[in-house]
Amino acid sequence: MKSKPNARPVTWEVSDGLIAYKDAVEKMDRLAKDIADGNAPETVWLVEHPPLYTAGTSAKASDLLMPDKFPVFETGRGGEYTYHGPGQRVAYVMLDLSKRTQDVRAYVAALESWIIATLGDFNVTGERREDRVGVWVRRPDKAPIAPGIGREDKIAAIGIRLRKWVSFHGISINVEPELEHFSGIVPCGVEGHGVTSLVDLGLPVTMADLDIALRRNFDDIFGPVSPEIE
């Protein structure tokens, strides 16, 4: 999934504070168009949002358990309902797949690999599941959900959209969000299993720690990033 030789480095941007979801979507739309037109470099944008729910293209109304708990945004990304909020790192990934590999499944697999490698820097074993979206961790410390079926918690979500082979939306990793906030939805339509975070797993990881790991592992999977952080 790496860029072709002589491609421009990927710009890496980190926003302080909480970014309104509507503003984020508008910026992604503009950037995706400019990237497709050759007027902007590929970009990874790291943000945090105020508490909110988003509904992907496969979201079921019945999975929104508390519609008045937080604002709900319809979005064009794939997937179902998810939560964003303080303490969760959202990475909006805008890459031109026409200059990489025009394969949606390969791109999603690359995002999963990026998350898993990043978690590995903190000695967390993230795993894929064929029947569940996102990245999961086993919880042998918790009661099984049924005889012979161990508990697993989701630590990262993936939801993407493509326009003219430019990706936008992306991934989210739970650093230290309020996990109770996930109770207003069935996260990604998966019942039975739970949600966790790096801090919930007993790791004193900061957002800055995660950002360093994300950037370090990005290069191995997608290619070099710009030396400047905007």
PDB file of C-alpha atoms in Angstrom:
ATOM      1  CA  MET A   1       0.000   0.000   0.000  1.00  0.00           C
ATOM      2  CA  LYS A   2       3.047   2.259  -0.113  1.00  0.00           C
ATOM      3  CA  SER A   3       3.137   5.225  -2.458  1.00  0.00           C
ATOM      4  CA  LYS A   4       4.979   4.925  -5.740  1.00  0.00           C
ATOM      5  CA  PRO A   5       8.619   6.043  -5.939  1.00  0.00           C
ATOM      6  CA  ASN A   6       9.178   9.819  -6.055  1.00  0.00           C
ATOM      7  CA  ALA A   7       5.722  10.543  -4.617  1.00  0.00           C
ATOM      8  CA  ARG A   8       5.360  13.594  -2.373  1.00  0.00           C
ATOM      9  CA  PRO A   9       5.625  12.857   1.366  1.00  0.00           C
ATOM     10  CA  VAL A  10       2.364  12.605   3.256  1.00  0.00           C
ATOM     11  CA  THR A  11       1.543  15.728   5.288  1.00  0.00           C
ATOM     12  CA  TRP A  12       0.975  15.050   8.988  1.00  0.00           C
ATOM     13  CA  GLU A  13      -1.304  17.459  10.835  1.00  0.00           C
ATOM     14  CA  VAL A  14      -2.300  17.449  14.526  1.00  0.00           C
ATOM     15  CA  SER A  15      -5.103  19.708  15.777  1.00  0.00           C
ATOM     16  CA  ASP A  16      -5.307  20.903  19.365  1.00  0.00           C
ATOM     17  CA  GLY A  17      -8.593  21.121  21.245  1.00  0.00           C
ATOM     18  CA  LEU A  18     -11.900  19.558  20.226  1.00  0.00           C
ATOM     19  CA  ILE A  19     -12.823  19.857  16.544  1.00  0.00           C
ATOM     20  CA  ALA A  20     -16.505  20.149  15.622  1.00  0.00           C
ATOM     21  CA  TYR A  21     -17.535  17.166  13.509  1.00  0.00           C
ATOM     22  CA  LYS A  22     -19.212  19.292  10.833  1.00  0.00           C
ATOM     23  CA  ASP A  23     -16.042  21.346  10.422  1.00  0.00           C
ATOM     24  CA  ALA A  24     -13.962  18.178  10.141  1.00  0.00           C
ATOM     25  CA  VAL A  25     -16.165  16.736   7.392  1.00  0.00           C
ATOM     26  CA  GLU A  26     -16.059  19.996   5.441  1.00  0.00           C
ATOM     27  CA  LYS A  27     -12.271  20.088   5.661  1.00  0.00           C
ATOM     28  CA  MET A  28     -11.980  16.445   4.587  1.00  0.00           C
ATOM     29  CA  ASP A  29     -14.244  17.097   1.596  1.00  0.00           C
ATOM     30  CA  ARG A  30     -12.084  20.019   0.480  1.00  0.00           C
ATOM     31  CA  LEU A  31      -8.833  18.132   0.987  1.00  0.00           C
ATOM     32  CA  ALA A  32     -10.044  15.006  -0.802  1.00  0.00           C
ATOM     33  CA  LYS A  33     -11.037  17.091  -3.833  1.00  0.00           C
ATOM     34  CA  ASP A  34      -7.742  18.964  -3.846  1.00  0.00           C
ATOM     35  CA  ILE A  35      -5.760  15.735  -3.541  1.00  0.00           C
ATOM     36  CA  ALA A  36      -7.693  14.167  -6.428  1.00  0.00           C
ATOM     37  CA  ASP A  37      -7.023  17.288  -8.527  1.00  0.00           C
ATOM     38  CA  GLY A  38      -3.331  17.245  -7.689  1.00  0.00           C
ATOM     39  CA  ASN A  39      -3.522  20.495  -5.741  1.00  0.00           C
ATOM     40  CA  ALA A  40      -2.722  19.176  -2.244  1.00  0.00           C
ATOM     41  CA  PRO A  41      -0.483  16.491  -0.735  1.00  0.00           C
ATOM     42  CA  GLU A  42      -1.872  13.336   0.802  1.00  0.00           C
ATOM     43  CA  THR A  43      -2.691  14.097   4.418  1.00  0.00           C
ATOM     44  CA  VAL A  44      -3.153  12.407   7.781  1.00  0.00           C
ATOM     45  CA  TRP A  45      -5.083  14.642  10.167  1.00  0.00           C
ATOM     46  CA  LEU A  46      -5.209  13.777  13.881  1.00  0.00           C
ATOM     47  CA  VAL A  47      -8.092  15.224  15.903  1.00  0.00           C
ATOM     48  CA  GLU A  48     -10.317  14.824  18.947  1.00  0.00           C
ATOM     49  CA  HIS A  49     -14.052  15.555  18.840  1.00  0.00           C
ATOM     50  CA  PRO A  50     -16.597  16.597  21.442  1.00  0.00           C
ATOM     51  CA  PRO A  51     -18.908  13.695  22.428  1.00  0.00           C
ATOM     52  CA  LEU A  52     -21.024  12.571  19.449  1.00  0.00           C
ATOM     53  CA  TYR A  53     -22.291   9.565  17.537  1.00  0.00           C
ATOM     54  CA  THR A  54     -21.885   9.004  13.813  1.00  0.00           C
ATOM     55  CA  ALA A  55     -23.942   6.711  11.609  1.00  0.00           C
ATOM     56  CA  GLY A  56     -22.259   4.952   8.706  1.00  0.00           C
ATOM     57  CA  THR A  57     -23.959   3.736   5.566  1.00  0.00           C
ATOM     58  CA  SER A  58     -24.882   0.384   7.183  1.00  0.00           C
ATOM     59  CA  ALA A  59     -26.223   1.837  10.449  1.00  0.00           C
ATOM     60  CA  LYS A  60     -29.463   0.340  11.789  1.00  0.00           C
ATOM     61  CA  ALA A  61     -31.884   2.627  13.604  1.00  0.00           C
ATOM     62  CA  SER A  62     -32.331   0.022  16.322  1.00  0.00           C
ATOM     63  CA  ASP A  63     -28.616   0.296  17.213  1.00  0.00           C
ATOM     64  CA  LEU A  64     -29.056   3.910  18.363  1.00  0.00           C
ATOM     65  CA  LEU A  65     -30.134   3.117  21.908  1.00  0.00           C
ATOM     66  CA  MET A  66     -30.102   6.657  23.321  1.00  0.00           C
ATOM     67  CA  PRO A  67     -30.813   9.117  20.488  1.00  0.00           C
ATOM     68  CA  ASP A  68     -30.839  12.106  22.838  1.00  0.00           C
ATOM     69  CA  LYS A  69     -27.589  11.319  24.667  1.00  0.00           C
ATOM     70  CA  PHE A  70     -25.277  13.112  22.197  1.00  0.00           C
ATOM     71  CA  PRO A  71     -25.578  14.737  18.743  1.00  0.00           C
ATOM     72  CA  VAL A  72     -25.918  12.186  15.950  1.00  0.00           C
ATOM     73  CA  PHE A  73     -24.370  12.779  12.522  1.00  0.00           C
ATOM     74  CA  GLU A  74     -25.189  10.899   9.335  1.00  0.00           C
ATOM     75  CA  THR A  75     -21.996  10.326   7.383  1.00  0.00           C
ATOM     76  CA  GLY A  76     -21.017   8.756   4.108  1.00  0.00           C
ATOM     77  CA  ARG A  77     -18.383   6.465   5.553  1.00  0.00           C
ATOM     78  CA  GLY A  78     -18.830   2.723   5.633  1.00  0.00           C
ATOM     79  CA  GLY A  79     -19.854   0.938   8.808  1.00  0.00           C
ATOM     80  CA  GLU A  80     -22.500   1.411  11.466  1.00  0.00           C
ATOM     81  CA  TYR A  81     -22.777   3.556  14.600  1.00  0.00           C
ATOM     82  CA  THR A  82     -19.681   4.669  16.442  1.00  0.00           C
ATOM     83  CA  TYR A  83     -18.795   7.131  19.172  1.00  0.00           C
ATOM     84  CA  HIS A  84     -16.210   9.921  19.069  1.00  0.00           C
ATOM     85  CA  GLY A  85     -15.196  12.031  22.026  1.00  0.00           C
ATOM     86  CA  PRO A  86     -12.400  13.425  24.182  1.00  0.00           C
ATOM     87  CA  GLY A  87      -9.672  10.913  24.944  1.00  0.00           C
ATOM     88  CA  GLN A  88     -10.102   9.149  21.611  1.00  0.00           C
ATOM     89  CA  ARG A  89      -7.640   9.761  18.804  1.00  0.00           C
ATOM     90  CA  VAL A  90      -9.315  10.071  15.419  1.00  0.00           C
ATOM     91  CA  ALA A  91      -7.029   9.842  12.391  1.00  0.00           C
ATOM     92  CA  TYR A  92      -8.529  11.092   9.152  1.00  0.00           C
ATOM     93  CA  VAL A  93      -6.497   9.497   6.385  1.00  0.00           C
ATOM     94  CA  MET A  94      -6.641  11.092   2.951  1.00  0.00           C
ATOM     95  CA  LEU A  95      -4.545   9.071   0.518  1.00  0.00           C
ATOM     96  CA  ASP A  96      -4.655   8.811  -3.266  1.00  0.00           C
ATOM     97  CA  LEU A  97      -5.054   5.094  -3.877  1.00  0.00           C
ATOM     98  CA  SER A  98      -4.664   5.614  -7.622  1.00  0.00           C
ATOM     99  CA  LYS A  99      -0.996   6.232  -6.801  1.00  0.00           C
ATOM    100  CA  ARG A 100      -0.825   3.220  -4.497  1.00  0.00           C
ATOM    101  CA  THR A 101      -3.067   0.150  -4.871  1.00  0.00           C
ATOM    102  CA  GLN A 102      -6.627   0.538  -6.132  1.00  0.00           C
ATOM    103  CA  ASP A 103      -7.996  -2.133  -3.834  1.00  0.00           C
ATOM    104  CA  VAL A 104     -10.411  -1.221  -1.058  1.00  0.00           C
ATOM    105  CA  ARG A 105      -9.883  -4.423   0.907  1.00  0.00           C
ATOM    106  CA  ALA A 106      -6.119  -4.028   0.746  1.00  0.00           C
ATOM    107  CA  TYR A 107      -6.480  -0.473   2.028  1.00  0.00           C
ATOM    108  CA  VAL A 108      -8.654  -1.530   4.971  1.00  0.00           C
ATOM    109  CA  ALA A 109      -6.173  -4.312   5.754  1.00  0.00           C
ATOM    110  CA  ALA A 110      -3.367  -1.744   5.705  1.00  0.00           C
ATOM    111  CA  LEU A 111      -5.265   0.457   8.169  1.00  0.00           C
ATOM    112  CA  GLU A 112      -5.746  -2.572  10.425  1.00  0.00           C
ATOM    113  CA  SER A 113      -2.043  -3.377  10.202  1.00  0.00           C
ATOM    114  CA  TRP A 114      -1.189   0.212  11.102  1.00  0.00           C
ATOM    115  CA  ILE A 115      -3.391   0.064  14.200  1.00  0.00           C
ATOM    116  CA  ILE A 116      -2.077  -3.352  15.265  1.00  0.00           C
ATOM    117  CA  ALA A 117       1.557  -2.264  14.864  1.00  0.00           C
ATOM    118  CA  THR A 118       0.881   0.924  16.820  1.00  0.00           C
ATOM    119  CA  LEU A 119      -0.773  -0.978  19.673  1.00  0.00           C
ATOM    120  CA  GLY A 120       2.160  -3.361  19.661  1.00  0.00           C
ATOM    121  CA  ASP A 121       4.431  -0.497  20.673  1.00  0.00           C
ATOM    122  CA  PHE A 122       2.548  -0.530  23.995  1.00  0.00           C
ATOM    123  CA  ASN A 123       2.638  -4.349  24.287  1.00  0.00           C
ATOM    124  CA  VAL A 124      -1.050  -4.595  23.386  1.00  0.00           C
ATOM    125  CA  THR A 125      -2.002  -7.447  21.049  1.00  0.00           C
ATOM    126  CA  GLY A 126      -4.637  -6.145  18.671  1.00  0.00           C
ATOM    127  CA  GLU A 127      -6.393  -8.665  16.454  1.00  0.00           C
ATOM    128  CA  ARG A 128      -8.613  -8.700  13.380  1.00  0.00           C
ATOM    129  CA  ARG A 129     -11.905 -10.590  13.301  1.00  0.00           C
ATOM    130  CA  GLU A 130     -13.465 -11.749  10.041  1.00  0.00           C
ATOM    131  CA  ASP A 131     -17.001 -11.251  11.344  1.00  0.00           C
ATOM    132  CA  ARG A 132     -16.393  -7.973  13.181  1.00  0.00           C
ATOM    133  CA  VAL A 133     -15.032  -4.646  11.998  1.00  0.00           C
ATOM    134  CA  GLY A 134     -12.200  -2.945  13.869  1.00  0.00           C
ATOM    135  CA  VAL A 135      -9.339  -4.111  16.059  1.00  0.00           C
ATOM    136  CA  TRP A 136      -9.984  -6.216  19.155  1.00  0.00           C
ATOM    137  CA  VAL A 137      -8.150  -7.312  22.305  1.00  0.00           C
ATOM    138  CA  ARG A 138      -8.802 -10.495  24.274  1.00  0.00           C
ATOM    139  CA  ARG A 139      -9.959 -10.035  27.880  1.00  0.00           C
ATOM    140  CA  PRO A 140      -9.221 -13.216  29.814  1.00  0.00           C
ATOM    141  CA  ASP A 141      -9.577 -11.099  32.967  1.00  0.00           C
ATOM    142  CA  LYS A 142     -13.316 -10.720  32.285  1.00  0.00           C
ATOM    143  CA  ALA A 143     -16.096 -13.278  32.410  1.00  0.00           C
ATOM    144  CA  PRO A 144     -16.746 -15.066  29.080  1.00  0.00           C
ATOM    145  CA  ILE A 145     -19.833 -13.983  27.163  1.00  0.00           C
ATOM    146  CA  ALA A 146     -20.890 -17.653  26.859  1.00  0.00           C
ATOM    147  CA  PRO A 147     -19.363 -21.054  27.695  1.00  0.00           C
ATOM    148  CA  GLY A 148     -16.262 -21.402  25.585  1.00  0.00           C
ATOM    149  CA  ILE A 149     -16.551 -17.890  24.133  1.00  0.00           C
ATOM    150  CA  GLY A 150     -14.103 -15.496  25.740  1.00  0.00           C
ATOM    151  CA  ARG A 151     -14.739 -11.792  26.138  1.00  0.00           C
ATOM    152  CA  GLU A 152     -13.118  -9.485  23.609  1.00  0.00           C
ATOM    153  CA  ASP A 153     -13.175  -5.688  23.671  1.00  0.00           C
ATOM    154  CA  LYS A 154     -12.904  -3.300  20.781  1.00  0.00           C
ATOM    155  CA  ILE A 155     -10.098  -0.778  21.058  1.00  0.00           C
ATOM    156  CA  ALA A 156     -10.112   0.740  17.563  1.00  0.00           C
ATOM    157  CA  ALA A 157     -12.657   1.398  14.829  1.00  0.00           C
ATOM    158  CA  ILE A 158     -12.337   1.805  11.065  1.00  0.00           C
ATOM    159  CA  GLY A 159     -14.713   3.580   8.703  1.00  0.00           C
ATOM    160  CA  ILE A 160     -13.711   4.838   5.267  1.00  0.00           C
ATOM    161  CA  ARG A 161     -15.069   6.475   2.179  1.00  0.00           C
ATOM    162  CA  LEU A 162     -13.498   6.836  -1.280  1.00  0.00           C
ATOM    163  CA  ARG A 163     -14.050   9.499  -3.909  1.00  0.00           C
ATOM    164  CA  LYS A 164     -12.098   9.285  -7.176  1.00  0.00           C
ATOM    165  CA  TRP A 165      -9.878   6.784  -5.337  1.00  0.00           C
ATOM    166  CA  VAL A 166      -8.989   9.321  -2.653  1.00  0.00           C
ATOM    167  CA  SER A 167      -9.734   8.036   0.838  1.00  0.00           C
ATOM    168  CA  PHE A 168     -11.207  10.000   3.689  1.00  0.00           C
ATOM    169  CA  HIS A 169     -12.593   9.358   7.163  1.00  0.00           C
ATOM    170  CA  GLY A 170     -10.303   6.702   8.674  1.00  0.00           C
ATOM    171  CA  ILE A 171      -9.645   5.214  12.116  1.00  0.00           C
ATOM    172  CA  SER A 172     -10.149   5.889  15.810  1.00  0.00           C
ATOM    173  CA  ILE A 173      -8.184   4.490  18.759  1.00  0.00           C
ATOM    174  CA  ASN A 174      -9.368   4.679  22.348  1.00  0.00           C
ATOM    175  CA  VAL A 175      -6.713   6.213  24.571  1.00  0.00           C
ATOM    176  CA  GLU A 176      -8.782   7.363  27.559  1.00  0.00           C
ATOM    177  CA  PRO A 177     -12.352   8.177  26.485  1.00  0.00           C
ATOM    178  CA  GLU A 178     -15.303   7.869  28.853  1.00  0.00           C
ATOM    179  CA  LEU A 179     -16.271   4.295  28.011  1.00  0.00           C
ATOM    180  CA  GLU A 180     -19.782   4.755  29.410  1.00  0.00           C
ATOM    181  CA  HIS A 181     -20.468   7.049  26.457  1.00  0.00           C
ATOM    182  CA  PHE A 182     -20.514   3.996  24.174  1.00  0.00           C
ATOM    183  CA  SER A 183     -23.645   2.807  25.996  1.00  0.00           C
ATOM    184  CA  GLY A 184     -25.916   4.952  23.839  1.00  0.00           C
ATOM    185  CA  ILE A 185     -25.259   2.793  20.773  1.00  0.00           C
ATOM    186  CA  VAL A 186     -24.506  -0.766  19.759  1.00  0.00           C
ATOM    187  CA  PRO A 187     -20.939   0.001  18.643  1.00  0.00           C
ATOM    188  CA  CYS A 188     -20.512  -1.049  15.023  1.00  0.00           C
ATOM    189  CA  GLY A 189     -23.571  -3.294  15.424  1.00  0.00           C
ATOM    190  CA  VAL A 190     -21.680  -5.806  17.585  1.00  0.00           C
ATOM    191  CA  GLU A 191     -23.469  -7.071  20.684  1.00  0.00           C
ATOM    192  CA  GLY A 192     -22.032  -9.214  23.468  1.00  0.00           C
ATOM    193  CA  HIS A 193     -18.473  -7.946  23.336  1.00  0.00           C
ATOM    194  CA  GLY A 194     -17.328  -4.680  24.896  1.00  0.00           C
ATOM    195  CA  VAL A 195     -15.179  -1.608  24.383  1.00  0.00           C
ATOM    196  CA  THR A 196     -11.837  -0.796  25.988  1.00  0.00           C
ATOM    197  CA  SER A 197      -9.028   1.740  25.866  1.00  0.00           C
ATOM    198  CA  LEU A 198      -5.307   1.827  26.491  1.00  0.00           C
ATOM    199  CA  VAL A 199      -5.831   3.360  29.918  1.00  0.00           C
ATOM    200  CA  ASP A 200      -8.618   0.869  30.723  1.00  0.00           C
ATOM    201  CA  LEU A 201      -6.061  -1.870  30.028  1.00  0.00           C
ATOM    202  CA  GLY A 202      -3.871  -0.350  32.741  1.00  0.00           C
ATOM    203  CA  LEU A 203      -1.451   1.495  30.455  1.00  0.00           C
ATOM    204  CA  PRO A 204      -0.578   5.129  31.296  1.00  0.00           C
ATOM    205  CA  VAL A 205      -0.482   6.152  27.625  1.00  0.00           C
ATOM    206  CA  THR A 206      -1.005   9.788  26.638  1.00  0.00           C
ATOM    207  CA  MET A 207      -2.364  11.119  23.362  1.00  0.00           C
ATOM    208  CA  ALA A 208       1.120  12.386  22.522  1.00  0.00           C
ATOM    209  CA  ASP A 209       2.554   8.890  23.123  1.00  0.00           C
ATOM    210  CA  LEU A 210       0.013   7.417  20.706  1.00  0.00           C
ATOM    211  CA  ASP A 211       0.661  10.072  18.069  1.00  0.00           C
ATOM    212  CA  ILE A 212       4.375   9.263  18.093  1.00  0.00           C
ATOM    213  CA  ALA A 213       3.634   5.559  17.642  1.00  0.00           C
ATOM    214  CA  LEU A 214       1.110   6.213  14.868  1.00  0.00           C
ATOM    215  CA  ARG A 215       3.586   8.298  12.962  1.00  0.00           C
ATOM    216  CA  ARG A 216       6.441   5.833  13.438  1.00  0.00           C
ATOM    217  CA  ASN A 217       4.399   2.887  12.143  1.00  0.00           C
ATOM    218  CA  PHE A 218       2.726   4.775   9.311  1.00  0.00           C
ATOM    219  CA  ASP A 219       5.963   4.968   7.358  1.00  0.00           C
ATOM    220  CA  ASP A 220       6.404   1.183   7.226  1.00  0.00           C
ATOM    221  CA  ILE A 221       2.936   0.632   5.765  1.00  0.00           C
ATOM    222  CA  PHE A 222       2.070   3.702   3.706  1.00  0.00           C
ATOM    223  CA  GLY A 223       5.340   5.487   2.992  1.00  0.00           C
ATOM    224  CA  PRO A 224       7.182   8.507   4.365  1.00  0.00           C
ATOM    225  CA  VAL A 225       5.541  11.489   5.980  1.00  0.00           C
ATOM    226  CA  SER A 226       6.621  15.100   5.725  1.00  0.00           C
ATOM    227  CA  PRO A 227       9.229  16.098   8.319  1.00  0.00           C
ATOM    228  CA  GLU A 228       7.034  19.056   9.261  1.00  0.00           C
ATOM    229  CA  ILE A 229       3.982  18.861  11.530  1.00  0.00           C
ATOM    230  CA  GLU A 230       1.475  21.553  10.638  1.00  0.00           C
TER     231      GLU A 230
END
